[in-house]
PDB file of C-alpha atoms and ligand atoms in Angstrom:
ATOM      1  CA  UNK A   1      12.332 -16.186 -38.347  1.00 97.00           C
ATOM      2  CA  UNK A   2      15.939 -15.398 -37.607  1.00 98.00           C
ATOM      3  CA  UNK A   3      17.040 -12.938 -34.942  1.00 98.00           C
ATOM      4  CA  UNK A   4      19.857 -10.463 -35.492  1.00 98.00           C
ATOM      5  CA  UNK A   5      20.856  -7.960 -32.827  1.00 98.00           C
ATOM      6  CA  UNK A   6      21.140  -4.313 -33.852  1.00 98.00           C
ATOM      7  CA  UNK A   7      24.133  -3.072 -31.865  1.00 98.00           C
ATOM      8  CA  UNK A   8      27.921  -2.767 -31.837  1.00 98.00           C
ATOM      9  CA  UNK A   9      28.085  -3.398 -28.082  1.00 98.00           C
ATOM     10  CA  UNK A  10      30.348  -6.437 -27.812  1.00 98.00           C
ATOM     11  CA  UNK A  11      29.386  -7.321 -24.220  1.00 97.00           C
ATOM     12  CA  UNK A  12      25.692  -7.438 -25.150  1.00 97.00           C
ATOM     13  CA  UNK A  13      26.427  -9.486 -28.276  1.00 98.00           C
ATOM     14  CA  UNK A  14      28.488 -11.992 -26.297  1.00 98.00           C
ATOM     15  CA  UNK A  15      25.795 -12.431 -23.659  1.00 98.00           C
ATOM     16  CA  UNK A  16      22.973 -12.888 -26.187  1.00 97.00           C
ATOM     17  CA  UNK A  17      25.074 -15.227 -28.346  1.00 97.00           C
ATOM     18  CA  UNK A  18      25.904 -17.400 -25.335  1.00 97.00           C
ATOM     19  CA  UNK A  19      22.172 -17.749 -24.717  1.00 97.00           C
ATOM     20  CA  UNK A  20      21.816 -19.086 -28.283  1.00 96.00           C
ATOM     21  CA  UNK A  21      19.547 -16.217 -29.287  1.00 95.00           C
ATOM     22  CA  UNK A  22      21.532 -14.744 -32.168  1.00 97.00           C
ATOM     23  CA  UNK A  23      21.680 -15.574 -35.870  1.00 98.00           C
ATOM     24  CA  UNK A  24      23.572 -12.426 -36.835  1.00 98.00           C
ATOM     25  CA  UNK A  25      24.372  -8.791 -36.054  1.00 98.00           C
ATOM     26  CA  UNK A  26      23.730  -5.449 -37.735  1.00 98.00           C
ATOM     27  CA  UNK A  27      25.758  -2.332 -37.057  1.00 98.00           C
ATOM     28  CA  UNK A  28      25.629   1.132 -38.584  1.00 97.00           C
ATOM     29  CA  UNK A  29      27.789   4.273 -38.251  1.00 97.00           C
ATOM     30  CA  UNK A  30      25.638   5.618 -35.396  1.00 97.00           C
ATOM     31  CA  UNK A  31      25.955   2.358 -33.430  1.00 97.00           C
ATOM     32  CA  UNK A  32      29.747   2.299 -33.952  1.00 97.00           C
ATOM     33  CA  UNK A  33      29.928   5.944 -32.821  1.00 98.00           C
ATOM     34  CA  UNK A  34      28.106   5.015 -29.595  1.00 97.00           C
ATOM     35  CA  UNK A  35      30.849   2.508 -28.707  1.00 97.00           C
ATOM     36  CA  UNK A  36      33.614   5.113 -29.095  1.00 97.00           C
ATOM     37  CA  UNK A  37      35.749   2.315 -30.579  1.00 97.00           C
ATOM     38  CA  UNK A  38      37.577   1.663 -33.834  1.00 97.00           C
ATOM     39  CA  UNK A  39      35.181   0.144 -36.377  1.00 97.00           C
ATOM     40  CA  UNK A  40      37.573  -2.502 -37.695  1.00 98.00           C
ATOM     41  CA  UNK A  41      38.417  -3.623 -34.175  1.00 98.00           C
ATOM     42  CA  UNK A  42      34.761  -3.799 -33.093  1.00 98.00           C
ATOM     43  CA  UNK A  43      33.512  -5.580 -36.210  1.00 98.00           C
ATOM     44  CA  UNK A  44      36.426  -8.033 -36.005  1.00 98.00           C
ATOM     45  CA  UNK A  45      35.558  -8.812 -32.403  1.00 98.00           C
ATOM     46  CA  UNK A  46      31.860  -9.288 -33.220  1.00 98.00           C
ATOM     47  CA  UNK A  47      32.714 -11.635 -36.103  1.00 98.00           C
ATOM     48  CA  UNK A  48      34.686 -13.743 -33.639  1.00 97.00           C
ATOM     49  CA  UNK A  49      31.630 -14.107 -31.402  1.00 97.00           C
ATOM     50  CA  UNK A  50      28.847 -14.662 -33.949  1.00 97.00           C
ATOM     51  CA  UNK A  51      29.128 -17.106 -36.870  1.00 97.00           C
ATOM     52  CA  UNK A  52      26.222 -15.579 -38.800  1.00 98.00           C
ATOM     53  CA  UNK A  53      26.234 -12.441 -40.948  1.00 98.00           C
ATOM     54  CA  UNK A  54      27.624  -9.260 -39.354  1.00 98.00           C
ATOM     55  CA  UNK A  55      26.664  -6.090 -41.219  1.00 98.00           C
ATOM     56  CA  UNK A  56      29.240  -3.291 -41.421  1.00 98.00           C
ATOM     57  CA  UNK A  57      28.235  -0.146 -43.283  1.00 98.00           C
ATOM     58  CA  UNK A  58      30.210   1.832 -45.856  1.00 98.00           C
ATOM     59  CA  UNK A  59      30.581   5.558 -45.217  1.00 98.00           C
ATOM     60  CA  UNK A  60      31.087   6.673 -48.814  1.00 98.00           C
ATOM     61  CA  UNK A  61      28.239   7.749 -51.074  1.00 98.00           C
ATOM     62  CA  UNK A  62      29.896   7.331 -54.489  1.00 98.00           C
ATOM     63  CA  UNK A  63      30.153   3.991 -56.272  1.00 98.00           C
ATOM     64  CA  UNK A  64      33.951   3.733 -56.562  1.00 98.00           C
ATOM     65  CA  UNK A  65      34.645   4.580 -52.935  1.00 98.00           C
ATOM     66  CA  UNK A  66      31.816   2.334 -51.728  1.00 98.00           C
ATOM     67  CA  UNK A  67      33.465  -0.538 -53.576  1.00 98.00           C
ATOM     68  CA  UNK A  68      36.847   0.187 -52.009  1.00 98.00           C
ATOM     69  CA  UNK A  69      35.349   0.511 -48.535  1.00 98.00           C
ATOM     70  CA  UNK A  70      33.171  -2.570 -48.999  1.00 98.00           C
ATOM     71  CA  UNK A  71      36.124  -4.689 -50.069  1.00 98.00           C
ATOM     72  CA  UNK A  72      38.147  -3.443 -47.077  1.00 98.00           C
ATOM     73  CA  UNK A  73      35.314  -4.293 -44.692  1.00 98.00           C
ATOM     74  CA  UNK A  74      34.923  -7.748 -46.262  1.00 98.00           C
ATOM     75  CA  UNK A  75      38.569  -8.479 -45.437  1.00 98.00           C
ATOM     76  CA  UNK A  76      37.760  -8.342 -41.709  1.00 98.00           C
ATOM     77  CA  UNK A  77      36.129 -11.795 -41.709  1.00 98.00           C
ATOM     78  CA  UNK A  78      34.210 -14.191 -43.948  1.00 97.00           C
ATOM     79  CA  UNK A  79      30.920 -13.414 -42.213  1.00 98.00           C
ATOM     80  CA  UNK A  80      31.047  -9.653 -42.826  1.00 98.00           C
ATOM     81  CA  UNK A  81      28.045  -8.369 -44.770  1.00 98.00           C
ATOM     82  CA  UNK A  82      28.684  -5.089 -46.552  1.00 98.00           C
ATOM     83  CA  UNK A  83      25.920  -2.600 -45.837  1.00 98.00           C
ATOM     84  CA  UNK A  84      25.208  -0.016 -48.536  1.00 98.00           C
ATOM     85  CA  UNK A  85      22.544   2.702 -48.645  1.00 98.00           C
ATOM     86  CA  UNK A  86      19.573   2.476 -50.980  1.00 98.00           C
ATOM     87  CA  UNK A  87      20.811   4.998 -53.546  1.00 98.00           C
ATOM     88  CA  UNK A  88      21.691   4.646 -57.231  1.00 98.00           C
ATOM     89  CA  UNK A  89      25.388   4.256 -56.374  1.00 98.00           C
ATOM     90  CA  UNK A  90      24.529   1.934 -53.486  1.00 98.00           C
ATOM     91  CA  UNK A  91      22.551  -0.385 -55.792  1.00 98.00           C
ATOM     92  CA  UNK A  92      25.360  -0.319 -58.346  1.00 98.00           C
ATOM     93  CA  UNK A  93      27.874  -1.177 -55.616  1.00 98.00           C
ATOM     94  CA  UNK A  94      25.505  -3.931 -54.424  1.00 98.00           C
ATOM     95  CA  UNK A  95      25.498  -5.538 -57.875  1.00 98.00           C
ATOM     96  CA  UNK A  96      29.309  -5.420 -58.147  1.00 98.00           C
ATOM     97  CA  UNK A  97      30.004  -6.619 -54.604  1.00 98.00           C
ATOM     98  CA  UNK A  98      27.512  -9.508 -54.760  1.00 98.00           C
ATOM     99  CA  UNK A  99      29.063 -10.418 -58.128  1.00 98.00           C
ATOM    100  CA  UNK A 100      32.379 -10.735 -56.306  1.00 98.00           C
ATOM    101  CA  UNK A 101      30.767 -13.171 -53.878  1.00 98.00           C
ATOM    102  CA  UNK A 102      30.216 -10.790 -50.947  1.00 98.00           C
ATOM    103  CA  UNK A 103      27.030 -10.642 -48.881  1.00 98.00           C
ATOM    104  CA  UNK A 104      25.367  -7.216 -49.200  1.00 98.00           C
ATOM    105  CA  UNK A 105      22.719  -5.643 -46.981  1.00 98.00           C
ATOM    106  CA  UNK A 106      20.891  -2.751 -48.666  1.00 98.00           C
ATOM    107  CA  UNK A 107      19.841  -0.402 -45.902  1.00 98.00           C
ATOM    108  CA  UNK A 108      17.581   2.631 -45.437  1.00 98.00           C
ATOM    109  CA  UNK A 109      14.696   1.107 -47.401  1.00 98.00           C
ATOM    110  CA  UNK A 110      11.404   2.957 -47.028  1.00 98.00           C
ATOM    111  CA  UNK A 111       9.329   1.751 -49.994  1.00 98.00           C
ATOM    112  CA  UNK A 112       8.355  -1.441 -51.796  1.00 98.00           C
ATOM    113  CA  UNK A 113       9.770  -0.115 -55.063  1.00 98.00           C
ATOM    114  CA  UNK A 114      13.146   0.427 -53.402  1.00 98.00           C
ATOM    115  CA  UNK A 115      13.012  -3.171 -52.187  1.00 98.00           C
ATOM    116  CA  UNK A 116      12.258  -4.383 -55.717  1.00 98.00           C
ATOM    117  CA  UNK A 117      15.335  -2.594 -57.031  1.00 98.00           C
ATOM    118  CA  UNK A 118      17.508  -3.980 -54.226  1.00 98.00           C
ATOM    119  CA  UNK A 119      16.416  -7.488 -55.236  1.00 98.00           C
ATOM    120  CA  UNK A 120      17.167  -6.617 -58.862  1.00 98.00           C
ATOM    121  CA  UNK A 121      20.659  -5.539 -57.742  1.00 98.00           C
ATOM    122  CA  UNK A 122      21.170  -8.957 -56.148  1.00 98.00           C
ATOM    123  CA  UNK A 123      21.021  -7.851 -52.503  1.00 98.00           C
ATOM    124  CA  UNK A 124      21.488 -10.622 -49.969  1.00 98.00           C
ATOM    125  CA  UNK A 125      19.368  -8.655 -47.472  1.00 98.00           C
ATOM    126  CA  UNK A 126      16.950  -5.733 -47.779  1.00 98.00           C
ATOM    127  CA  UNK A 127      16.463  -3.636 -44.637  1.00 98.00           C
ATOM    128  CA  UNK A 128      13.130  -1.789 -44.472  1.00 98.00           C
ATOM    129  CA  UNK A 129      13.020   0.535 -41.453  1.00 98.00           C
ATOM    130  CA  UNK A 130       9.759   0.052 -39.532  1.00 97.00           C
ATOM    131  CA  UNK A 131      10.345   2.440 -36.632  1.00 98.00           C
ATOM    132  CA  UNK A 132      11.389   5.414 -38.745  1.00 98.00           C
ATOM    133  CA  UNK A 133       8.223   5.055 -40.848  1.00 98.00           C
ATOM    134  CA  UNK A 134       6.134   4.950 -37.657  1.00 97.00           C
ATOM    135  CA  UNK A 135       8.001   8.116 -36.560  1.00 97.00           C
ATOM    136  CA  UNK A 136       6.526  10.034 -39.502  1.00 98.00           C
ATOM    137  CA  UNK A 137       2.995   8.763 -38.883  1.00 97.00           C
ATOM    138  CA  UNK A 138       3.006   5.809 -41.297  1.00 97.00           C
ATOM    139  CA  UNK A 139       2.590   2.116 -40.456  1.00 96.00           C
ATOM    140  CA  UNK A 140       6.030   0.564 -40.889  1.00 97.00           C
ATOM    141  CA  UNK A 141       4.798  -3.002 -40.675  1.00 97.00           C
ATOM    142  CA  UNK A 142       2.653  -2.459 -43.802  1.00 98.00           C
ATOM    143  CA  UNK A 143       5.877  -2.029 -45.764  1.00 98.00           C
ATOM    144  CA  UNK A 144       7.059  -5.453 -44.577  1.00 98.00           C
ATOM    145  CA  UNK A 145       3.723  -6.950 -45.718  1.00 98.00           C
ATOM    146  CA  UNK A 146       4.041  -5.283 -49.126  1.00 98.00           C
ATOM    147  CA  UNK A 147       7.620  -6.391 -49.711  1.00 98.00           C
ATOM    148  CA  UNK A 148       6.779  -9.955 -48.614  1.00 98.00           C
ATOM    149  CA  UNK A 149       3.840 -10.101 -51.034  1.00 98.00           C
ATOM    150  CA  UNK A 150       5.880  -8.673 -53.899  1.00 98.00           C
ATOM    151  CA  UNK A 151       8.917 -10.890 -53.338  1.00 98.00           C
ATOM    152  CA  UNK A 152       6.615 -13.924 -53.120  1.00 98.00           C
ATOM    153  CA  UNK A 153       5.228 -13.038 -56.554  1.00 98.00           C
ATOM    154  CA  UNK A 154       8.702 -13.677 -58.008  1.00 97.00           C
ATOM    155  CA  UNK A 155      10.200 -16.981 -56.835  1.00 96.00           C
ATOM    156  CA  UNK A 156      13.507 -16.087 -58.523  1.00 96.00           C
ATOM    157  CA  UNK A 157      14.076 -13.360 -55.893  1.00 98.00           C
ATOM    158  CA  UNK A 158      16.273 -14.706 -53.120  1.00 97.00           C
ATOM    159  CA  UNK A 159      16.864 -11.429 -51.256  1.00 98.00           C
ATOM    160  CA  UNK A 160      16.090 -11.936 -47.572  1.00 98.00           C
ATOM    161  CA  UNK A 161      13.644  -9.559 -45.918  1.00 98.00           C
ATOM    162  CA  UNK A 162      15.325  -8.129 -42.831  1.00 98.00           C
ATOM    163  CA  UNK A 163      12.977  -5.973 -40.764  1.00 98.00           C
ATOM    164  CA  UNK A 164      14.982  -3.121 -39.194  1.00 98.00           C
ATOM    165  CA  UNK A 165      14.497  -0.035 -37.032  1.00 98.00           C
ATOM    166  CA  UNK A 166      12.657  -2.145 -34.500  1.00 98.00           C
ATOM    167  CA  UNK A 167      11.704  -0.127 -31.433  1.00 97.00           C
ATOM    168  CA  UNK A 168       9.186  -2.283 -29.549  1.00 97.00           C
ATOM    169  CA  UNK A 169       8.300  -5.930 -28.925  1.00 97.00           C
ATOM    170  CA  UNK A 170       5.139  -5.276 -30.954  1.00 97.00           C
ATOM    171  CA  UNK A 171       7.291  -4.419 -33.976  1.00 98.00           C
ATOM    172  CA  UNK A 172       8.868  -7.870 -33.697  1.00 98.00           C
ATOM    173  CA  UNK A 173       5.442  -9.547 -33.650  1.00 98.00           C
ATOM    174  CA  UNK A 174       4.264  -7.447 -36.590  1.00 97.00           C
ATOM    175  CA  UNK A 175       7.397  -8.288 -38.587  1.00 98.00           C
ATOM    176  CA  UNK A 176       6.915 -11.994 -37.889  1.00 98.00           C
ATOM    177  CA  UNK A 177       3.213 -11.863 -38.851  1.00 98.00           C
ATOM    178  CA  UNK A 178       4.115 -10.013 -42.039  1.00 98.00           C
ATOM    179  CA  UNK A 179       6.582 -12.753 -42.984  1.00 98.00           C
ATOM    180  CA  UNK A 180       9.964 -11.089 -42.453  1.00 98.00           C
ATOM    181  CA  UNK A 181      12.802 -13.604 -42.838  1.00 98.00           C
ATOM    182  CA  UNK A 182      14.865 -11.839 -40.193  1.00 98.00           C
ATOM    183  CA  UNK A 183      14.339  -9.160 -37.599  1.00 98.00           C
ATOM    184  CA  UNK A 184      17.203  -7.045 -36.270  1.00 98.00           C
ATOM    185  CA  UNK A 185      16.462  -5.926 -32.745  1.00 98.00           C
ATOM    186  CA  UNK A 186      18.211  -3.661 -30.213  1.00 98.00           C
ATOM    187  CA  UNK A 187      19.380  -5.681 -27.162  1.00 98.00           C
ATOM    188  CA  UNK A 188      16.894  -4.088 -24.753  1.00 98.00           C
ATOM    189  CA  UNK A 189      13.955  -4.890 -27.035  1.00 98.00           C
ATOM    190  CA  UNK A 190      15.213  -8.447 -27.545  1.00 98.00           C
ATOM    191  CA  UNK A 191      15.391  -8.959 -23.785  1.00 97.00           C
ATOM    192  CA  UNK A 192      11.982  -7.303 -23.447  1.00 97.00           C
ATOM    193  CA  UNK A 193      10.422 -10.044 -25.614  1.00 97.00           C
ATOM    194  CA  UNK A 194      10.957 -12.418 -22.702  1.00 97.00           C
ATOM    195  CA  UNK A 195       8.987 -10.375 -20.202  1.00 96.00           C
ATOM    196  CA  UNK A 196       5.363 -10.933 -19.253  1.00 97.00           C
ATOM    197  CA  UNK A 197       3.798  -9.925 -15.895  1.00 97.00           C
ATOM    198  CA  UNK A 198       1.880 -13.219 -15.704  1.00 98.00           C
ATOM    199  CA  UNK A 199       5.150 -15.145 -16.090  1.00 98.00           C
ATOM    200  CA  UNK A 200       6.597 -13.202 -13.131  1.00 98.00           C
ATOM    201  CA  UNK A 201       3.423 -13.661 -11.085  1.00 98.00           C
ATOM    202  CA  UNK A 202       3.176 -17.365 -11.884  1.00 98.00           C
ATOM    203  CA  UNK A 203       6.823 -17.981 -11.063  1.00 98.00           C
ATOM    204  CA  UNK A 204       6.514 -16.172  -7.714  1.00 98.00           C
ATOM    205  CA  UNK A 205       3.496 -18.355  -6.797  1.00 98.00           C
ATOM    206  CA  UNK A 206       5.264 -21.590  -7.793  1.00 98.00           C
ATOM    207  CA  UNK A 207       8.384 -20.654  -5.801  1.00 98.00           C
ATOM    208  CA  UNK A 208       6.326 -19.738  -2.763  1.00 98.00           C
ATOM    209  CA  UNK A 209       4.383 -23.026  -2.839  1.00 98.00           C
ATOM    210  CA  UNK A 210       7.583 -25.008  -3.441  1.00 98.00           C
ATOM    211  CA  UNK A 211       9.134 -23.439  -0.336  1.00 98.00           C
ATOM    212  CA  UNK A 212       6.136 -24.602   1.667  1.00 98.00           C
ATOM    213  CA  UNK A 213       6.783 -28.232   0.661  1.00 98.00           C
ATOM    214  CA  UNK A 214      10.157 -28.100   2.444  1.00 98.00           C
ATOM    215  CA  UNK A 215      11.631 -30.160  -0.405  1.00 98.00           C
ATOM    216  CA  UNK A 216      14.799 -29.643  -2.429  1.00 97.00           C
ATOM    217  CA  UNK A 217      15.612 -30.993  -5.896  1.00 97.00           C
ATOM    218  CA  UNK A 218      19.382 -31.082  -5.436  1.00 97.00           C
TER     219      UNK A 218
HETATM  220  C1  E4P B 301      19.428  -1.484 -39.352  1.00 75.07           C
HETATM  221  O1  E4P B 301      20.269  -2.209 -39.844  1.00 75.07           O
HETATM  222  C2  E4P B 301      19.710  -0.252 -38.611  1.00 75.07           C
HETATM  223  O2  E4P B 301      20.951  -0.391 -37.982  1.00 75.07           O
HETATM  224  C3  E4P B 301      18.729   0.028 -37.512  1.00 75.07           C
HETATM  225  O3  E4P B 301      17.731  -0.954 -37.415  1.00 75.07           O
HETATM  226  C4  E4P B 301      18.238   1.432 -37.440  1.00 75.07           C
HETATM  227  O4  E4P B 301      17.342   1.569 -36.369  1.00 75.07           O
HETATM  228  P1  E4P B 301      16.887   2.982 -35.791  1.00 75.07           P
HETATM  229  O5  E4P B 301      15.892   3.569 -36.729  1.00 75.07           O
HETATM  230  O6  E4P B 301      16.280   2.682 -34.470  1.00 75.07           O
HETATM  231  O7  E4P B 301      18.131   3.829 -35.694  1.00 75.07           O
END
């Protein structure tokens, strides 16, 4: 499974990329707003740090303007992925933009039928939102399982299943078990995957015993 980071925070992206933990980045209007920075500048900077796909979302809701915005965003760098919402116009824009050779991430997916239509529209990535489904009392990971099963029924589908709206380390595990191709994770959750109390306890014991030996490796 590939790991994308779900943020527009350049310092975080740089640090995680240097650790070799990133295959790509997803941003959205809310994440750009949090940075307080110009979107083109931020996305350009991110594309310089990460070689993999970097999603940048259109702000228009009508087909023609989505196309114009998508094409503008794609000019930022070769690895920009144009993110469009899962609406009729978004799917239409997806078909046109993928036809022009752009990568397209169809976002705000909350049902298996929506994911089927995104694949039909030629989406490079489909982004089902696990956390927001959990928020309304549903089980987000079940949607990942459903989409995986459906996509696997049709080998001609090459849309990649990108599990989004990840809020906890458990969401990452559930997405992996359900067969997501990619998971996009906020930096704090990604770092949290590393943590385990027994790792900390074990390391403390090893260091304490090593000190007692009086030895040094270097
Ligand atoms: C995905 O591409 C979105 O940016 C993101 O995962 C949304 O997550 P949220 O529901 O935590 O805002």
